[in-house]
Amino acid sequence: MEVSFFVLASFMTLSSAQLTVNVKNKGGDLIQESIQADVAQDLIHLQFQKPDGTLISLLIDFKSEVQIFKALVLGEEERGQSQYQVMCFITKFTKSEFISSDAMSKLRQKNPGTIRNPEEDKGQEHIFMDLQIDLKESSKFSKHIYNTCMEAQDSTYIRESDIRALSKGYRASYLYPHYLTSQGNNYTYNSLLSATKPLTIQKMPHCHDMTNAWKPCTCQFEICLGWYPCGLKYCKGRDSVGKVVSFRCGIKTCRKCRTFDFFVKQKQLCLWDEP
């Protein structure tokens, strides 16, 4: 665990701010993460490039409680692939997973060149993406999906359990009208489900078990966030009259990996998933 060298500049009122952080991945390679906060739209955008050239981005939409993982994978032209392919994985976001866009916009690091080590490793999550989103209907989940994933027309995925969780926001807004103004998603389960089509990944063989490159299969793709601010730290002090008060004085940092299982029309679109 490293000592925190990040401060929250509470006096700043910037609507957008960017932080660049050096971190090592699981293989020991140095990765440079760029994290940008947009307070006006209540968004956080994290981006980095893997050593093999794959570009990973994460867009967190706090209003809709949705996070968009996007992967741009360079093709292997010598094996008949196109220049690149794009995939998007949509999951429900829990606000306790990441600091707010406002707190992120005020975050400053004292030693920008230092390699950062997260305080907590949140392990690995395995996610089965059993639905494909129709991008023309994607605004039901978040208005930012279409522009982010426009190159992933047939490869934007979500899981049914997240649709069920997101639709709870609609039921809460029906019972408590004030809830609707604070939540971005106000669609029923059936309405959200109608913006998707089912994928039978459970019945498909895994791509790494197949030899025929032109048959459909279940592909796996891993996205690891090596460092991100997952919470705020609070310190205690005394105000001008001696009363004990608590104040934000730093951040808690985490690492987390996710493995996505999803359908591809042919193994040729999943050449990285090999024994």
mmCIF file of C-alpha atoms in Angstrom:
data_model
loop_
_atom_site.group_PDB
_atom_site.id
_atom_site.type_symbol
_atom_site.label_atom_id
_atom_site.label_comp_id
_atom_site.label_asym_id
_atom_site.label_seq_id
_atom_site.Cartn_x
_atom_site.Cartn_y
_atom_site.Cartn_z
ATOM 1 C CA MET A 1 0.000 0.000 0.000
ATOM 2 C CA GLU A 2 1.366 3.401 -0.940
ATOM 3 C CA VAL A 3 1.064 6.671 0.906
ATOM 4 C CA SER A 4 -1.508 8.889 -0.797
ATOM 5 C CA PHE A 5 0.047 11.780 -2.675
ATOM 6 C CA PHE A 6 -3.236 13.140 -3.961
ATOM 7 C CA VAL A 7 -5.043 16.192 -2.663
ATOM 8 C CA LEU A 8 -8.583 17.450 -3.164
ATOM 9 C CA ALA A 9 -8.423 21.078 -4.223
ATOM 10 C CA SER A 10 -11.784 22.093 -2.823
ATOM 11 C CA PHE A 11 -11.345 25.707 -3.816
ATOM 12 C CA MET A 12 -11.359 24.882 -7.528
ATOM 13 C CA THR A 13 -14.548 25.190 -9.572
ATOM 14 C CA LEU A 14 -13.433 23.697 -12.895
ATOM 15 C CA SER A 15 -16.214 21.921 -14.834
ATOM 16 C CA SER A 16 -13.730 19.563 -16.511
ATOM 17 C CA ALA A 17 -10.295 18.348 -15.427
ATOM 18 C CA GLN A 18 -7.856 15.624 -16.467
ATOM 19 C CA LEU A 19 -5.443 13.510 -14.464
ATOM 20 C CA THR A 20 -2.648 11.347 -15.920
ATOM 21 C CA VAL A 21 -1.426 8.467 -13.770
ATOM 22 C CA ASN A 22 1.420 5.965 -14.259
ATOM 23 C CA VAL A 23 0.573 2.404 -13.207
ATOM 24 C CA LYS A 24 1.907 -1.102 -13.856
ATOM 25 C CA ASN A 25 -0.351 -3.831 -15.220
ATOM 26 C CA LYS A 26 -0.400 -7.459 -14.056
ATOM 27 C CA GLY A 27 2.499 -8.288 -16.368
ATOM 28 C CA GLY A 28 4.656 -5.469 -15.031
ATOM 29 C CA ASP A 29 4.295 -3.223 -18.099
ATOM 30 C CA LEU A 30 4.011 0.509 -17.485
ATOM 31 C CA ILE A 31 0.596 1.897 -18.448
ATOM 32 C CA GLN A 32 -0.385 5.558 -18.523
ATOM 33 C CA GLU A 33 -4.004 6.143 -17.573
ATOM 34 C CA SER A 34 -5.840 9.327 -18.437
ATOM 35 C CA ILE A 35 -8.842 10.131 -16.227
ATOM 36 C CA GLN A 36 -11.076 13.067 -17.080
ATOM 37 C CA ALA A 37 -14.088 14.394 -15.190
ATOM 38 C CA ASP A 38 -16.948 16.365 -16.714
ATOM 39 C CA VAL A 39 -18.910 17.858 -13.844
ATOM 40 C CA ALA A 40 -21.482 19.576 -16.060
ATOM 41 C CA GLN A 41 -22.598 16.245 -17.584
ATOM 42 C CA ASP A 42 -21.694 14.176 -14.477
ATOM 43 C CA LEU A 43 -19.322 11.898 -16.396
ATOM 44 C CA ILE A 44 -15.910 10.335 -15.856
ATOM 45 C CA HIS A 45 -13.813 9.096 -18.768
ATOM 46 C CA LEU A 46 -10.820 6.795 -18.194
ATOM 47 C CA GLN A 47 -8.557 5.692 -21.039
ATOM 48 C CA PHE A 48 -5.298 3.793 -21.558
ATOM 49 C CA GLN A 49 -3.443 1.820 -24.221
ATOM 50 C CA LYS A 50 -2.193 -1.720 -23.646
ATOM 51 C CA PRO A 51 1.306 -2.767 -24.769
ATOM 52 C CA ASP A 52 -0.180 -4.624 -27.782
ATOM 53 C CA GLY A 53 -1.839 -1.409 -29.005
ATOM 54 C CA THR A 54 -5.360 -2.213 -27.763
ATOM 55 C CA LEU A 55 -7.131 0.979 -26.682
ATOM 56 C CA ILE A 56 -9.348 0.651 -23.603
ATOM 57 C CA SER A 57 -11.773 3.324 -22.462
ATOM 58 C CA LEU A 58 -14.357 3.550 -19.704
ATOM 59 C CA LEU A 59 -17.153 6.102 -19.621
ATOM 60 C CA ILE A 60 -19.106 6.374 -16.366
ATOM 61 C CA ASP A 61 -22.506 8.033 -16.692
ATOM 62 C CA PHE A 62 -23.514 8.860 -13.123
ATOM 63 C CA LYS A 63 -26.953 10.170 -14.106
ATOM 64 C CA SER A 64 -27.960 6.954 -15.847
ATOM 65 C CA GLU A 65 -25.990 4.705 -13.451
ATOM 66 C CA VAL A 66 -24.334 3.040 -16.441
ATOM 67 C CA GLN A 67 -20.697 2.400 -17.302
ATOM 68 C CA ILE A 68 -19.482 1.796 -20.855
ATOM 69 C CA PHE A 69 -16.349 -0.286 -21.376
ATOM 70 C CA LYS A 70 -14.983 0.084 -24.896
ATOM 71 C CA ALA A 71 -12.146 -1.905 -26.470
ATOM 72 C CA LEU A 72 -10.533 -1.098 -29.813
ATOM 73 C CA VAL A 73 -8.420 -4.112 -30.799
ATOM 74 C CA LEU A 74 -5.927 -3.888 -33.641
ATOM 75 C CA GLY A 75 -6.428 -6.580 -36.272
ATOM 76 C CA GLU A 76 -3.918 -9.191 -37.345
ATOM 77 C CA GLU A 77 -3.886 -8.533 -41.083
ATOM 78 C CA GLU A 78 -1.592 -11.486 -41.745
ATOM 79 C CA ARG A 79 -4.407 -13.701 -40.385
ATOM 80 C CA GLY A 80 -7.118 -12.109 -42.521
ATOM 81 C CA GLN A 81 -8.512 -9.609 -40.019
ATOM 82 C CA SER A 82 -9.514 -6.019 -40.734
ATOM 83 C CA GLN A 83 -7.471 -3.102 -39.390
ATOM 84 C CA TYR A 84 -9.302 -3.092 -36.065
ATOM 85 C CA GLN A 85 -12.499 -4.122 -34.316
ATOM 86 C CA VAL A 86 -14.479 -2.399 -31.584
ATOM 87 C CA MET A 87 -16.501 -3.914 -28.738
ATOM 88 C CA CYS A 88 -18.591 -2.233 -26.048
ATOM 89 C CA PHE A 89 -19.686 -3.780 -22.766
ATOM 90 C CA ILE A 90 -22.439 -1.975 -20.838
ATOM 91 C CA THR A 91 -22.915 -2.639 -17.123
ATOM 92 C CA LYS A 92 -24.853 -1.065 -14.291
ATOM 93 C CA PHE A 93 -22.755 1.309 -12.249
ATOM 94 C CA THR A 94 -22.906 1.532 -8.472
ATOM 95 C CA LYS A 95 -21.960 4.986 -7.272
ATOM 96 C CA SER A 96 -19.812 3.634 -4.466
ATOM 97 C CA GLU A 97 -17.432 2.076 -7.031
ATOM 98 C CA PHE A 98 -15.795 5.365 -8.061
ATOM 99 C CA ILE A 99 -15.507 8.844 -6.587
ATOM 100 C CA SER A 100 -17.946 11.419 -7.930
ATOM 101 C CA SER A 101 -17.202 13.526 -11.013
ATOM 102 C CA ASP A 102 -17.051 16.594 -8.770
ATOM 103 C CA ALA A 103 -14.446 15.032 -6.469
ATOM 104 C CA MET A 104 -12.507 13.719 -9.480
ATOM 105 C CA SER A 105 -12.359 17.196 -11.032
ATOM 106 C CA LYS A 106 -10.682 18.509 -7.867
ATOM 107 C CA LEU A 107 -8.095 15.759 -7.595
ATOM 108 C CA ARG A 108 -4.440 16.779 -8.001
ATOM 109 C CA GLN A 109 -1.309 14.629 -7.586
ATOM 110 C CA LYS A 110 1.859 16.014 -6.038
ATOM 111 C CA ASN A 111 4.341 13.844 -7.967
ATOM 112 C CA PRO A 112 2.955 13.187 -11.481
ATOM 113 C CA GLY A 113 5.874 10.982 -12.550
ATOM 114 C CA THR A 114 5.477 8.457 -9.719
ATOM 115 C CA ILE A 115 4.258 4.921 -10.518
ATOM 116 C CA ARG A 116 1.063 4.399 -8.531
ATOM 117 C CA ASN A 117 0.126 1.231 -6.653
ATOM 118 C CA PRO A 118 -3.513 0.694 -5.623
ATOM 119 C CA GLU A 119 -4.335 0.204 -1.965
ATOM 120 C CA GLU A 120 -6.931 -2.507 -2.577
ATOM 121 C CA ASP A 121 -7.198 -5.263 -5.179
ATOM 122 C CA LYS A 122 -10.876 -5.972 -5.839
ATOM 123 C CA GLY A 123 -10.048 -9.147 -7.728
ATOM 124 C CA GLN A 124 -11.683 -10.538 -10.852
ATOM 125 C CA GLU A 125 -15.310 -10.391 -11.949
ATOM 126 C CA HIS A 126 -16.630 -12.739 -14.635
ATOM 127 C CA ILE A 127 -19.498 -11.225 -16.627
ATOM 128 C CA PHE A 128 -21.672 -13.126 -19.127
ATOM 129 C CA MET A 129 -23.045 -10.699 -21.714
ATOM 130 C CA ASP A 130 -26.196 -12.470 -22.870
ATOM 131 C CA LEU A 131 -27.833 -9.593 -24.765
ATOM 132 C CA GLN A 132 -26.831 -7.383 -27.695
ATOM 133 C CA ILE A 133 -27.957 -3.746 -27.670
ATOM 134 C CA ASP A 134 -29.583 -2.148 -30.699
ATOM 135 C CA LEU A 135 -27.605 1.084 -30.919
ATOM 136 C CA LYS A 136 -30.607 2.942 -32.353
ATOM 137 C CA GLU A 137 -32.376 2.240 -29.051
ATOM 138 C CA SER A 138 -29.325 2.619 -26.804
ATOM 139 C CA SER A 139 -30.391 6.019 -25.422
ATOM 140 C CA LYS A 140 -32.813 4.107 -23.195
ATOM 141 C CA PHE A 141 -29.746 3.059 -21.207
ATOM 142 C CA SER A 142 -27.566 6.154 -21.665
ATOM 143 C CA LYS A 143 -27.504 8.917 -24.238
ATOM 144 C CA HIS A 144 -23.725 8.487 -24.465
ATOM 145 C CA ILE A 145 -23.710 4.882 -25.725
ATOM 146 C CA TYR A 146 -24.450 5.664 -29.374
ATOM 147 C CA ASN A 147 -21.582 8.100 -29.944
ATOM 148 C CA THR A 148 -19.171 6.020 -27.873
ATOM 149 C CA CYS A 149 -19.999 2.715 -29.559
ATOM 150 C CA MET A 150 -21.008 3.745 -33.095
ATOM 151 C CA GLU A 151 -18.234 1.506 -34.492
ATOM 152 C CA ALA A 152 -19.602 -1.463 -32.528
ATOM 153 C CA GLN A 153 -22.953 -1.788 -34.304
ATOM 154 C CA ASP A 154 -23.068 -5.566 -33.843
ATOM 155 C CA SER A 155 -20.821 -5.834 -30.800
ATOM 156 C CA THR A 156 -22.382 -3.757 -28.029
ATOM 157 C CA TYR A 157 -23.422 -6.014 -25.166
ATOM 158 C CA ILE A 158 -25.252 -5.977 -21.846
ATOM 159 C CA ARG A 159 -26.487 -8.676 -19.452
ATOM 160 C CA GLU A 160 -30.099 -9.306 -18.527
ATOM 161 C CA SER A 161 -29.454 -8.973 -14.797
ATOM 162 C CA ASP A 162 -28.228 -5.409 -15.298
ATOM 163 C CA ILE A 163 -31.366 -4.547 -17.277
ATOM 164 C CA ARG A 164 -33.408 -5.839 -14.371
ATOM 165 C CA ALA A 165 -31.379 -3.746 -11.914
ATOM 166 C CA LEU A 166 -31.603 -0.611 -14.074
ATOM 167 C CA SER A 167 -35.365 -0.941 -14.448
ATOM 168 C CA LYS A 168 -35.764 -0.720 -10.661
ATOM 169 C CA GLY A 169 -35.106 2.993 -11.079
ATOM 170 C CA TYR A 170 -38.377 3.239 -13.001
ATOM 171 C CA ARG A 171 -40.357 1.511 -10.273
ATOM 172 C CA ALA A 172 -38.828 3.762 -7.631
ATOM 173 C CA SER A 173 -39.701 6.880 -9.656
ATOM 174 C CA TYR A 174 -43.310 5.686 -9.875
ATOM 175 C CA LEU A 175 -43.550 5.284 -6.112
ATOM 176 C CA TYR A 176 -41.461 8.356 -5.300
ATOM 177 C CA PRO A 177 -41.824 11.065 -7.984
ATOM 178 C CA HIS A 178 -38.796 13.039 -6.728
ATOM 179 C CA TYR A 179 -36.631 10.008 -7.579
ATOM 180 C CA LEU A 180 -37.208 10.558 -11.293
ATOM 181 C CA THR A 181 -35.391 13.892 -11.302
ATOM 182 C CA SER A 182 -32.288 12.399 -9.721
ATOM 183 C CA GLN A 183 -32.014 9.238 -11.842
ATOM 184 C CA GLY A 184 -31.275 9.178 -15.555
ATOM 185 C CA ASN A 185 -33.037 5.887 -16.329
ATOM 186 C CA ASN A 186 -36.835 5.844 -16.153
ATOM 187 C CA TYR A 187 -37.703 2.889 -18.424
ATOM 188 C CA THR A 188 -39.512 -0.321 -17.509
ATOM 189 C CA TYR A 189 -37.853 -3.713 -17.724
ATOM 190 C CA ASN A 190 -39.787 -4.619 -20.875
ATOM 191 C CA SER A 191 -38.939 -1.318 -22.530
ATOM 192 C CA LEU A 192 -35.217 -1.779 -21.857
ATOM 193 C CA LEU A 193 -35.346 -5.410 -22.954
ATOM 194 C CA SER A 194 -36.984 -4.382 -26.236
ATOM 195 C CA ALA A 195 -33.795 -2.453 -27.093
ATOM 196 C CA THR A 196 -31.806 -5.708 -27.115
ATOM 197 C CA LYS A 197 -31.755 -9.142 -28.680
ATOM 198 C CA PRO A 198 -30.821 -12.379 -26.867
ATOM 199 C CA LEU A 199 -27.549 -14.222 -27.391
ATOM 200 C CA THR A 200 -27.247 -17.911 -26.544
ATOM 201 C CA ILE A 201 -23.685 -17.787 -25.237
ATOM 202 C CA GLN A 202 -24.289 -20.553 -22.696
ATOM 203 C CA LYS A 203 -24.821 -23.085 -25.521
ATOM 204 C CA MET A 204 -21.901 -21.920 -27.625
ATOM 205 C CA PRO A 205 -18.437 -23.505 -27.365
ATOM 206 C CA HIS A 206 -15.634 -21.225 -26.247
ATOM 207 C CA CYS A 207 -13.538 -19.817 -29.046
ATOM 208 C CA HIS A 208 -10.319 -21.084 -27.465
ATOM 209 C CA ASP A 209 -11.665 -24.656 -27.756
ATOM 210 C CA MET A 210 -12.394 -24.388 -31.491
ATOM 211 C CA THR A 211 -10.224 -24.982 -34.536
ATOM 212 C CA ASN A 212 -12.638 -23.761 -37.228
ATOM 213 C CA ALA A 213 -12.090 -19.990 -37.520
ATOM 214 C CA TRP A 214 -15.392 -19.372 -39.333
ATOM 215 C CA LYS A 215 -17.906 -20.787 -36.858
ATOM 216 C CA PRO A 216 -19.677 -18.846 -34.050
ATOM 217 C CA CYS A 217 -18.420 -19.170 -30.492
ATOM 218 C CA THR A 218 -18.251 -17.549 -27.070
ATOM 219 C CA CYS A 219 -15.334 -15.145 -26.852
ATOM 220 C CA GLN A 220 -13.571 -13.859 -23.738
ATOM 221 C CA PHE A 221 -11.996 -10.453 -23.274
ATOM 222 C CA GLU A 222 -10.350 -9.101 -20.123
ATOM 223 C CA ILE A 223 -10.276 -5.458 -19.066
ATOM 224 C CA CYS A 224 -8.190 -4.549 -16.008
ATOM 225 C CA LEU A 225 -8.249 -1.128 -14.408
ATOM 226 C CA GLY A 226 -4.866 -1.077 -12.696
ATOM 227 C CA TRP A 227 -5.562 2.045 -10.648
ATOM 228 C CA TYR A 228 -8.603 4.200 -10.008
ATOM 229 C CA PRO A 229 -9.982 6.316 -7.133
ATOM 230 C CA CYS A 230 -12.668 4.136 -5.554
ATOM 231 C CA GLY A 231 -13.479 6.199 -2.473
ATOM 232 C CA LEU A 232 -12.740 9.269 -0.393
ATOM 233 C CA LYS A 233 -10.806 9.446 2.859
ATOM 234 C CA TYR A 234 -11.963 11.628 5.708
ATOM 235 C CA CYS A 235 -9.860 13.211 8.425
ATOM 236 C CA LYS A 236 -10.891 14.849 11.683
ATOM 237 C CA GLY A 237 -9.900 18.272 12.894
ATOM 238 C CA ARG A 238 -11.241 21.256 14.751
ATOM 239 C CA ASP A 239 -12.908 24.347 13.368
ATOM 240 C CA SER A 240 -12.292 27.951 14.469
ATOM 241 C CA VAL A 241 -14.324 27.490 17.645
ATOM 242 C CA GLY A 242 -12.715 24.173 18.579
ATOM 243 C CA LYS A 243 -15.529 21.902 17.442
ATOM 244 C CA VAL A 244 -14.471 18.515 16.030
ATOM 245 C CA VAL A 245 -15.279 18.304 12.315
ATOM 246 C CA SER A 246 -14.539 15.796 9.537
ATOM 247 C CA PHE A 247 -13.278 16.798 6.111
ATOM 248 C CA ARG A 248 -12.183 15.123 2.888
ATOM 249 C CA CYS A 249 -8.423 14.713 2.919
ATOM 250 C CA GLY A 250 -7.539 12.152 0.241
ATOM 251 C CA ILE A 251 -8.635 9.169 -1.772
ATOM 252 C CA LYS A 252 -8.747 5.384 -1.536
ATOM 253 C CA THR A 253 -7.405 3.629 -4.649
ATOM 254 C CA CYS A 254 -8.314 0.249 -6.123
ATOM 255 C CA ARG A 255 -7.568 -2.253 -8.893
ATOM 256 C CA LYS A 256 -10.169 -4.463 -10.562
ATOM 257 C CA CYS A 257 -10.261 -6.872 -13.497
ATOM 258 C CA ARG A 258 -13.308 -7.987 -15.463
ATOM 259 C CA THR A 259 -13.570 -10.868 -17.917
ATOM 260 C CA PHE A 260 -16.419 -10.535 -20.404
ATOM 261 C CA ASP A 261 -17.939 -13.558 -22.156
ATOM 262 C CA PHE A 262 -19.828 -12.624 -25.335
ATOM 263 C CA PHE A 263 -21.038 -14.031 -28.657
ATOM 264 C CA VAL A 264 -19.084 -13.627 -31.906
ATOM 265 C CA LYS A 265 -20.246 -14.739 -35.329
ATOM 266 C CA GLN A 266 -16.935 -16.460 -35.996
ATOM 267 C CA LYS A 267 -13.745 -17.302 -34.154
ATOM 268 C CA GLN A 268 -11.909 -15.044 -36.606
ATOM 269 C CA LEU A 269 -13.274 -12.124 -34.537
ATOM 270 C CA CYS A 270 -11.681 -13.485 -31.353
ATOM 271 C CA LEU A 271 -8.119 -14.452 -32.266
ATOM 272 C CA TRP A 272 -6.702 -13.219 -28.944
ATOM 273 C CA ASP A 273 -8.715 -15.882 -27.047
ATOM 274 C CA GLU A 274 -6.459 -18.872 -27.707
ATOM 275 C CA PRO A 275 -4.889 -21.540 -25.466
#
